[in-house]
CSV table of C-alpha atoms and ligand atoms in Angstrom, one decimal:
chain,number,residue,atom,x,y,z
U,287,MET,CA,16.1,-12.5,-11.8
U,288,ILE,CA,13.8,-9.4,-12.2
U,289,SER,CA,11.0,-9.5,-9.7
U,290,PHE,CA,7.4,-8.2,-11.0
U,291,TYR,CA,6.0,-10.1,-7.4
U,292,PRO,CA,3.7,-7.5,-5.7
U,293,GLY,CA,5.2,-7.9,-2.5
U,294,PRO,CA,7.8,-8.2,-1.4
U,295,SER,CA,8.9,-6.8,-4.8
U,296,ARG,CA,11.8,-5.6,-6.3
U,297,VAL,CA,13.9,-2.7,-4.0
U,298,TYR,CA,15.6,-0.1,-5.1
U,299,ALA,CA,19.0,-0.6,-6.9
U,300,LYS,CA,21.1,1.3,-4.5
U,301,ILE,CA,19.9,-0.5,-1.3
U,302,PRO,CA,23.1,-2.3,-1.4
U,303,ALA,CA,25.2,0.9,-1.1
U,304,TRP,CA,22.9,2.6,1.2
U,305,VAL,CA,22.8,-0.5,3.5
U,306,ALA,CA,26.9,-0.5,3.6
U,307,ASP,CA,26.8,3.3,4.1
U,308,ALA,CA,24.4,2.7,7.1
U,309,TYR,CA,27.0,0.1,8.3
U,310,GLN,CA,29.8,2.7,7.9
U,311,GLU,CA,27.7,5.5,9.5
U,312,GLY,CA,27.1,3.2,13.0
U,313,ILE,CA,23.1,3.7,12.0
U,314,MET,CA,22.7,-0.3,12.8
U,315,SER,CA,23.7,0.4,16.4
U,316,ILE,CA,22.0,4.0,17.3
U,317,ASN,CA,20.0,4.1,20.3
U,318,HIS,CA,16.4,4.7,19.4
U,319,ARG,CA,16.0,7.5,21.3
U,320,SER,CA,19.6,9.1,20.5
U,321,PRO,CA,19.7,12.6,18.5
U,322,GLU,CA,21.0,10.8,15.5
U,323,PHE,CA,18.3,8.3,15.4
U,324,ILE,CA,15.8,11.5,16.0
U,325,LYS,CA,17.4,13.6,13.3
U,326,ILE,CA,16.9,10.3,10.8
U,327,SER,CA,13.3,10.0,11.8
U,328,THR,CA,12.7,13.9,11.5
U,329,GLU,CA,14.2,13.9,8.0
U,330,THR,CA,12.2,10.7,7.1
U,331,ILE,CA,9.0,12.4,8.1
U,332,GLN,CA,9.8,15.9,6.2
U,333,LEU,CA,10.8,13.9,3.0
U,334,LEU,CA,7.4,11.5,3.3
U,335,LYS,CA,5.5,15.1,3.4
U,336,LYS,CA,7.1,16.7,1.0
U,337,LYS,CA,7.6,13.9,-2.0
U,338,LEU,CA,3.9,12.2,-1.5
U,339,ALA,CA,2.3,15.5,-1.0
U,340,ILE,CA,1.1,14.7,2.7
U,341,PRO,CA,-1.0,18.1,3.9
U,342,GLU,CA,1.2,19.8,6.3
U,343,ASP,CA,-1.2,19.0,9.8
U,344,TYR,CA,-1.4,15.4,9.0
U,345,ARG,CA,0.8,12.8,11.4
U,346,ILE,CA,2.8,10.4,10.2
U,347,PHE,CA,3.5,7.7,12.4
U,348,PHE,CA,6.3,4.6,12.3
U,349,THR,CA,4.5,1.0,12.5
U,350,SER,CA,5.8,-2.5,11.6
U,351,SER,CA,3.7,-3.6,8.9
U,352,ALA,CA,0.0,-2.9,7.4
U,353,THR,CA,-1.3,-5.7,9.3
U,354,GLU,CA,-0.4,-4.1,12.5
U,355,CYS,CA,-2.3,-0.8,11.2
U,356,TRP,CA,-5.6,-2.7,10.9
U,357,GLU,CA,-5.2,-3.8,14.1
U,358,ILE,CA,-4.2,-0.5,15.5
U,359,ILE,CA,-7.1,1.3,14.0
U,360,SER,CA,-9.9,-1.4,15.6
U,361,GLN,CA,-7.7,-1.3,18.9
U,362,SER,CA,-7.8,2.9,19.0
U,363,LEU,CA,-10.1,4.1,16.8
U,364,VAL,CA,-13.2,1.7,16.9
U,365,ARG,CA,-15.5,2.0,19.9
U,366,LYS,CA,-18.3,-0.4,18.4
U,367,GLU,CA,-18.3,-1.0,14.6
U,368,SER,CA,-16.1,-0.5,11.6
U,369,CYS,CA,-17.7,-1.1,8.2
U,370,HIS,CA,-15.4,-2.6,5.3
U,371,LEU,CA,-16.3,-2.0,1.7
U,372,TYR,CA,-14.2,-4.6,-0.1
U,373,ASN,CA,-13.8,-6.7,-3.6
U,374,GLY,CA,-11.0,-9.1,-2.6
U,375,ALA,CA,-8.6,-10.8,-0.3
U,376,PHE,CA,-7.0,-8.1,1.5
U,377,GLY,CA,-10.2,-6.0,2.0
U,378,GLU,CA,-11.8,-9.0,3.1
U,379,LYS,CA,-9.2,-10.2,6.1
U,380,TRP,CA,-9.0,-6.7,7.2
U,381,CYS,CA,-12.6,-7.0,8.1
U,382,GLN,CA,-12.0,-11.0,9.7
U,383,TYR,CA,-9.1,-9.1,11.8
U,384,ALA,CA,-11.7,-6.4,13.1
U,385,ARG,CA,-13.8,-9.0,14.2
U,386,LYS,CA,-10.6,-11.5,16.2
U,387,LEU,CA,-10.4,-7.6,17.7
U,388,GLN,CA,-13.9,-8.3,19.3
U,389,LYS,CA,-15.2,-5.3,17.3
U,390,GLU,CA,-18.2,-5.5,15.1
U,391,ALA,CA,-17.6,-5.4,11.7
U,392,THR,CA,-19.8,-5.3,8.5
U,393,GLY,CA,-18.5,-6.6,5.6
U,394,LYS,CA,-20.0,-4.9,2.2
U,395,ALA,CA,-18.4,-6.9,-0.4
U,396,PHE,CA,-18.8,-4.6,-4.3
U,397,ALA,CA,-18.4,-6.6,-7.5
U,398,LEU,CA,-15.1,-6.9,-9.4
U,399,ASP,CA,-15.9,-4.5,-12.5
U,400,GLU,CA,-17.7,-2.2,-10.3
U,401,ALA,CA,-17.0,1.3,-8.3
U,402,ILE,CA,-18.0,2.1,-5.4
U,403,HIS,CA,-21.1,4.0,-5.0
U,404,PRO,CA,-20.9,6.1,-2.2
U,405,GLU,CA,-24.2,8.2,-3.0
U,406,THR,CA,-26.2,4.8,-2.2
U,407,LEU,CA,-24.0,3.6,0.8
U,408,ARG,CA,-25.6,2.9,4.1
U,409,ILE,CA,-23.8,2.4,7.3
U,410,GLY,CA,-24.9,1.2,10.6
U,411,LYS,CA,-25.3,4.4,13.7
U,412,ASN,CA,-22.7,2.6,15.4
U,413,THR,CA,-20.2,2.8,12.3
U,414,ASP,CA,-16.8,4.4,13.9
U,415,VAL,CA,-14.8,3.8,11.0
U,416,ILE,CA,-15.2,3.1,7.0
U,417,CYS,CA,-12.9,0.7,5.8
U,418,VAL,CA,-11.3,1.0,2.3
U,419,THR,CA,-8.8,-1.3,0.3
U,420,GLN,CA,-7.6,1.7,-2.3
U,421,ASN,CA,-5.5,-1.1,-3.8
U,422,GLU,CA,-6.8,-4.2,-4.2
U,423,THR,CA,-3.6,-6.2,-4.6
U,424,SER,CA,-5.1,-9.9,-4.9
U,425,ASN,CA,-7.0,-8.8,-8.0
U,426,GLY,CA,-5.7,-5.5,-9.4
U,427,THR,CA,-8.5,-3.2,-8.9
U,428,SER,CA,-8.4,0.1,-7.2
U,429,VAL,CA,-10.5,2.6,-5.7
U,430,SER,CA,-10.4,6.4,-7.1
U,431,ASN,CA,-9.3,9.2,-4.9
U,432,ALA,CA,-12.7,10.8,-5.9
U,433,VAL,CA,-14.7,7.8,-4.8
U,434,ILE,CA,-13.0,8.3,-1.6
U,435,GLY,CA,-13.5,12.1,-0.8
U,436,GLN,CA,-17.3,11.2,-1.9
U,437,ILE,CA,-17.3,8.6,0.8
U,438,LYS,CA,-15.8,11.2,3.4
U,439,SER,CA,-18.2,14.0,2.4
U,440,ARG,CA,-21.2,11.6,3.2
U,441,PHE,CA,-20.2,10.9,6.6
U,442,PRO,CA,-17.9,13.3,7.2
U,443,GLU,CA,-18.5,12.5,11.3
U,444,THR,CA,-17.0,8.8,10.4
U,445,LEU,CA,-13.5,8.1,10.3
U,446,VAL,CA,-12.2,7.0,6.7
U,447,ALA,CA,-9.4,4.7,6.8
U,448,VAL,CA,-7.6,3.4,3.7
U,449,ASP,CA,-5.4,0.7,3.0
U,450,ALA,CA,-2.9,1.8,0.5
U,451,THR,CA,-0.1,-0.7,0.6
U,452,SER,CA,0.7,-1.5,-2.7
U,453,SER,CA,-0.2,1.5,-4.3
U,454,MET,CA,1.1,4.2,-1.7
U,455,ALA,CA,4.7,6.0,-2.9
U,456,GLY,CA,3.6,4.9,-6.7
U,457,VAL,CA,0.4,6.9,-7.1
U,458,TYR,CA,-0.6,10.2,-6.7
U,459,LEU,CA,-3.2,10.0,-3.3
U,460,ASP,CA,-5.3,12.7,-2.4
U,461,PHE,CA,-4.6,12.3,1.5
U,462,ALA,CA,-6.9,15.5,2.8
U,463,SER,CA,-9.8,13.1,1.4
U,464,ALA,CA,-9.7,10.4,4.2
U,465,ASP,CA,-8.4,10.1,7.7
U,466,VAL,CA,-6.1,7.3,7.8
U,467,TRP,CA,-3.5,6.2,5.1
U,468,PHE,CA,-1.2,3.0,5.5
U,469,ALA,CA,1.3,1.2,3.6
U,470,SER,CA,3.8,-1.0,4.2
U,471,VAL,CA,7.2,-0.6,2.5
U,472,GLN,CA,7.7,-4.2,0.5
U,473,LYS,CA,5.8,-3.0,-2.2
U,474,CYS,CA,5.5,0.3,-4.1
U,475,PHE,CA,8.3,2.2,-1.7
U,476,GLY,CA,10.7,-0.6,-2.9
U,477,LEU,CA,12.0,-1.2,0.2
U,478,PRO,CA,12.6,-4.4,2.0
U,479,ALA,CA,10.0,-5.5,4.4
U,480,GLY,CA,9.4,-4.8,7.9
U,481,LEU,CA,8.6,-1.2,8.3
U,482,ALA,CA,5.2,0.5,7.4
U,483,VAL,CA,3.6,3.9,7.8
U,484,MET,CA,0.5,5.1,9.2
U,485,VAL,CA,-0.7,9.0,7.9
U,486,CYS,CA,-3.5,10.1,10.0
U,487,SER,CA,-5.7,13.7,10.0
U,488,PRO,CA,-6.1,16.0,12.7
U,489,GLN,CA,-9.9,14.2,13.3
U,490,VAL,CA,-7.9,10.9,14.0
U,491,ILE,CA,-6.2,12.3,17.0
U,492,GLN,CA,-8.8,13.9,18.2
U,493,THR,CA,-10.9,10.9,18.2
U,494,ALA,CA,-8.0,8.6,19.6
U,495,ARG,CA,-7.9,11.2,22.8
U,496,THR,CA,-11.8,10.9,23.2
U,497,ILE,CA,-11.4,7.0,23.0
U,498,GLY,CA,-8.2,7.0,25.5
U,499,GLU,CA,-7.5,3.5,24.6
U,500,ASN,CA,-3.9,3.0,26.1
U,501,ASN,CA,-3.9,-0.9,26.8
U,502,HIS,CA,-1.1,-1.6,24.3
U,503,TYR,CA,2.3,-1.2,23.0
U,504,ASN,CA,0.8,0.0,19.9
U,505,SER,CA,-2.1,2.1,21.1
U,506,LEU,CA,-2.3,5.2,18.9
U,507,LEU,CA,-2.6,7.3,22.0
U,508,PHE,CA,1.1,5.9,22.9
U,509,ILE,CA,2.3,6.3,19.0
U,510,ILE,CA,1.2,10.0,19.5
U,511,GLU,CA,2.8,10.7,22.3
U,512,GLN,CA,6.2,9.1,21.7
U,513,MET,CA,6.4,10.7,18.0
U,514,ARG,CA,5.9,13.7,19.3
U,515,ASN,CA,9.5,13.3,20.0
U,516,MET,CA,10.2,11.5,16.8
U,517,GLN,CA,10.5,8.5,18.4
U,518,THR,CA,8.5,5.2,18.5
U,519,THR,CA,7.1,3.2,21.4
U,520,TYR,CA,9.7,0.2,20.5
U,521,THR,CA,12.5,-0.7,19.4
U,522,PRO,CA,11.8,0.3,15.4
U,523,ASN,CA,13.7,-0.8,12.3
U,524,VAL,CA,16.0,1.9,12.3
U,525,LEU,CA,17.8,0.4,8.6
U,526,ASN,CA,14.7,0.7,7.0
U,527,ILE,CA,13.8,4.5,8.2
U,528,TYR,CA,17.1,4.9,7.0
U,529,LEU,CA,17.0,3.4,3.7
U,530,MET,CA,13.2,5.0,3.4
U,531,MET,CA,15.1,8.6,4.2
U,532,ARG,CA,17.5,7.5,1.9
U,533,SER,CA,15.5,6.6,-1.2
U,534,LEU,CA,13.1,9.4,-0.5
U,535,ARG,CA,16.0,11.8,-0.7
U,536,GLU,CA,16.4,11.1,-4.7
U,537,VAL,CA,12.7,9.8,-5.9
U,538,ALA,CA,10.9,12.6,-8.0
U,539,PRO,CA,7.9,14.1,-6.4
U,540,ILE,CA,4.8,11.6,-6.7
U,541,ASN,CA,3.0,13.7,-9.6
U,542,ALA,CA,6.3,12.4,-11.8
U,543,ILE,CA,6.2,9.2,-10.5
U,544,ASP,CA,2.4,8.6,-11.5
U,545,LYS,CA,2.9,9.5,-14.6
U,546,LYS,CA,5.6,7.4,-15.2
U,547,LEU,CA,3.7,4.6,-13.9
U,548,THR,CA,0.6,5.8,-15.8
U,549,ASN,CA,2.6,5.3,-18.9
U,550,ARG,CA,3.8,1.9,-18.3
U,551,PHE,CA,0.7,0.8,-17.4
U,552,PHE,CA,-1.0,1.9,-20.9
U,553,GLU,CA,2.0,0.2,-22.6
U,554,TYR,CA,1.3,-3.1,-20.7
U,555,ILE,CA,-2.4,-3.2,-21.4
U,556,ARG,CA,-1.9,-2.3,-25.2
U,557,ALA,CA,0.6,-5.1,-24.8
U,558,ILE,CA,-2.1,-7.6,-23.5
U,559,GLU,CA,-5.0,-6.6,-25.9
U,560,LYS,CA,-3.0,-7.8,-28.8
U,561,ASN,CA,-3.5,-11.3,-27.5
U,562,ARG,CA,-6.5,-13.9,-27.9
U,563,HIS,CA,-6.0,-16.0,-24.9
U,564,TRP,CA,-5.0,-13.5,-22.2
U,565,ARG,CA,-7.3,-11.0,-21.1
U,566,LEU,CA,-7.2,-8.8,-17.3
U,567,LEU,CA,-9.3,-10.1,-14.7
U,568,VAL,CA,-11.4,-7.1,-14.5
U,569,ALA,CA,-12.5,-5.6,-18.1
U,570,GLU,CA,-13.6,-2.5,-16.4
U,571,ARG,CA,-11.0,0.4,-16.9
U,572,ALA,CA,-12.0,2.9,-14.9
U,573,VAL,CA,-11.6,0.8,-11.7
U,574,LEU,CA,-7.8,-0.9,-12.7
U,575,SER,CA,-4.8,-0.2,-10.4
U,576,LYS,CA,-2.1,1.1,-12.2
U,577,THR,CA,0.4,-0.9,-9.8
U,578,VAL,CA,-0.9,-4.3,-9.8
U,579,LEU,CA,-2.4,-5.9,-13.0
U,580,CYS,CA,-3.4,-9.2,-13.0
U,581,LEU,CA,-4.0,-11.5,-15.9
U,582,GLN,CA,-6.2,-14.1,-16.4
U,583,ALA,CA,-5.8,-17.2,-18.9
U,584,ASP,CA,-6.8,-21.0,-18.3
U,585,GLU,CA,-4.5,-22.9,-16.0
U,586,GLN,CA,-1.9,-24.5,-17.9
U,587,GLN,CA,-1.4,-21.2,-20.0
U,588,VAL,CA,-1.0,-19.7,-16.5
U,589,GLN,CA,1.9,-22.6,-15.5
U,590,GLN,CA,3.5,-22.0,-19.0
U,591,VAL,CA,3.9,-18.6,-19.2
U,592,LYS,CA,5.4,-18.5,-15.9
U,593,ALA,CA,7.8,-21.1,-16.8
U,594,GLU,CA,8.7,-19.4,-19.7
U,595,ALA,CA,9.1,-16.3,-17.6
U,596,LYS,CA,11.5,-17.6,-15.3
U,597,LYS,CA,13.6,-19.0,-18.3
U,598,ALA,CA,13.7,-15.4,-19.9
U,599,GLY,CA,15.0,-14.2,-16.2
U,600,ILE,CA,11.4,-13.0,-15.2
U,601,VAL,CA,9.6,-13.7,-11.7
U,602,VAL,CA,5.9,-12.7,-12.1
U,603,GLY,CA,3.6,-13.0,-9.4
U,604,ASN,CA,1.3,-15.9,-8.6
U,605,GLY,CA,-2.2,-15.3,-8.6
U,606,TYR,CA,-4.1,-14.7,-5.1
U,607,GLY,CA,-6.8,-16.4,-3.0
U,608,LYS,CA,-9.5,-17.8,-5.1
U,609,TRP,CA,-7.4,-16.5,-8.3
U,610,LYS,CA,-4.8,-18.2,-7.4
U,611,ASN,CA,-4.2,-20.8,-10.3
U,612,ASN,CA,-6.3,-18.9,-13.3
U,613,THR,CA,-4.0,-15.7,-12.8
U,614,PHE,CA,-0.6,-14.1,-12.4
U,615,ARG,CA,0.0,-10.6,-11.3
U,616,ILE,CA,2.9,-8.0,-12.3
U,617,ALA,CA,3.9,-5.6,-9.9
U,618,ASN,CA,4.4,-1.5,-11.9
U,619,PHE,CA,6.1,-0.4,-9.0
U,620,PRO,CA,8.8,2.6,-9.4
U,621,ALA,CA,11.7,0.7,-8.3
U,622,ILE,CA,11.6,-1.4,-11.6
U,623,GLU,CA,13.9,0.4,-13.9
U,624,GLU,CA,13.4,1.2,-17.6
U,625,GLU,CA,15.4,-1.5,-19.3
U,626,GLU,CA,13.4,-4.0,-16.8
U,627,PHE,CA,10.1,-2.9,-17.7
U,628,PHE,CA,10.8,-3.0,-21.7
U,629,LYS,CA,12.3,-6.5,-21.1
U,630,LEU,CA,8.6,-7.6,-19.5
U,631,LYS,CA,6.9,-5.7,-22.0
U,632,SER,CA,8.6,-7.6,-25.2
U,633,PHE,CA,8.3,-10.7,-23.3
U,634,LEU,CA,4.3,-10.1,-23.2
U,635,GLU,CA,4.2,-9.2,-26.5
U,636,ASN,CA,6.0,-12.3,-27.9
U,637,GLN,CA,5.0,-14.9,-25.0
U,638,LEU,CA,1.3,-13.6,-25.3
U,639,SER,CA,0.9,-13.7,-28.8
T,186,PLP,C1,0.8,-6.7,1.5
T,186,PLP,C2,-0.7,-6.4,1.9
T,186,PLP,C3,-1.1,-6.4,3.3
T,186,PLP,C4,0.0,-6.8,4.3
T,186,PLP,O1,1.1,-6.3,4.1
T,186,PLP,P1,1.9,-6.8,5.5
T,186,PLP,O2,3.0,-5.7,5.5
T,186,PLP,O3,2.2,-7.9,5.3
T,186,PLP,O4,1.2,-6.4,6.6
T,186,PLP,C5,-2.2,-5.5,3.5
T,186,PLP,N1,-3.1,-5.0,2.4
T,186,PLP,C6,-2.7,-4.7,1.1
T,186,PLP,C7,-3.8,-4.1,0.3
T,186,PLP,C8,-1.2,-5.5,0.8
T,186,PLP,O5,-1.3,-5.6,-0.4
């Protein structure tokens, strides 16, 4: 079975070999304060910066999940209020989590087929962080680097936090245009779940110091302090950090990966456009995600195509949230190999015609 599920998703084919190496080398039992761990952690951070084009003055931290990053942002970077711009399930959930953490959170929903218009955006005077879901995994839309940069330019004093869980390591992200970027690794990174990375601008470090929140194992100040020694505040997923290091050593720089996924994206679009019954959930090209495609038809056709796919050895992603029954999703992630891509493309061409 080839998985095109947009998370947890297909992992790199070399994972079993790297896990075997990790076992041989004793990685699974090393102490997380040891020089051996520090070496792995240091190389992984360096590779992330190099391969993903992350600015030198940005800091990178390891956390357990994207959900944990939502929590860290509310705990450690929001004094009063966060403002959430969303058009789908993950962006909305982030807003709800912020409220659970006793912060005020303003939700600004925007239409599925519309870009955010930073020039007309208004935020409350107590807004500490503007939260954007760069790639909305639930409906296959995305927010461009340009729009994120415009939001930041309009509100330079306010932090801009970006959930890039299903796009980081797959498409080029202009990290310098916002303050906090995070992703868990079971999507575009092609790794097993249980690890996330959080990328922070110098302004974030400054704000964390000013606010001074230090009540939790995952308070950002504590994380910053431990990471000065390339360590974490708790025993981390050392195996997964090692797997990330091994995969980053081999992957192409982000621009090359972006190009490859963009080409595949357009080939999928061409296959879908030939069909009368199927359409993309969102028609507006400018807001489409390149890494998650969301196809819509009536419920019966969705059921049928999923069953046919299964027979052909292909797992497509179920719809999510309010699009659960009348859509299915396709991950266009880097770990998917060329022949697997062709297999799905020809399935779509034949099945959807
Ligand atoms: C999957 C996903 C999450 C949640 O990730 P976890 O690792 O389960 O915390 C959050 N945001 C987006 C956009 C996602 O796709």
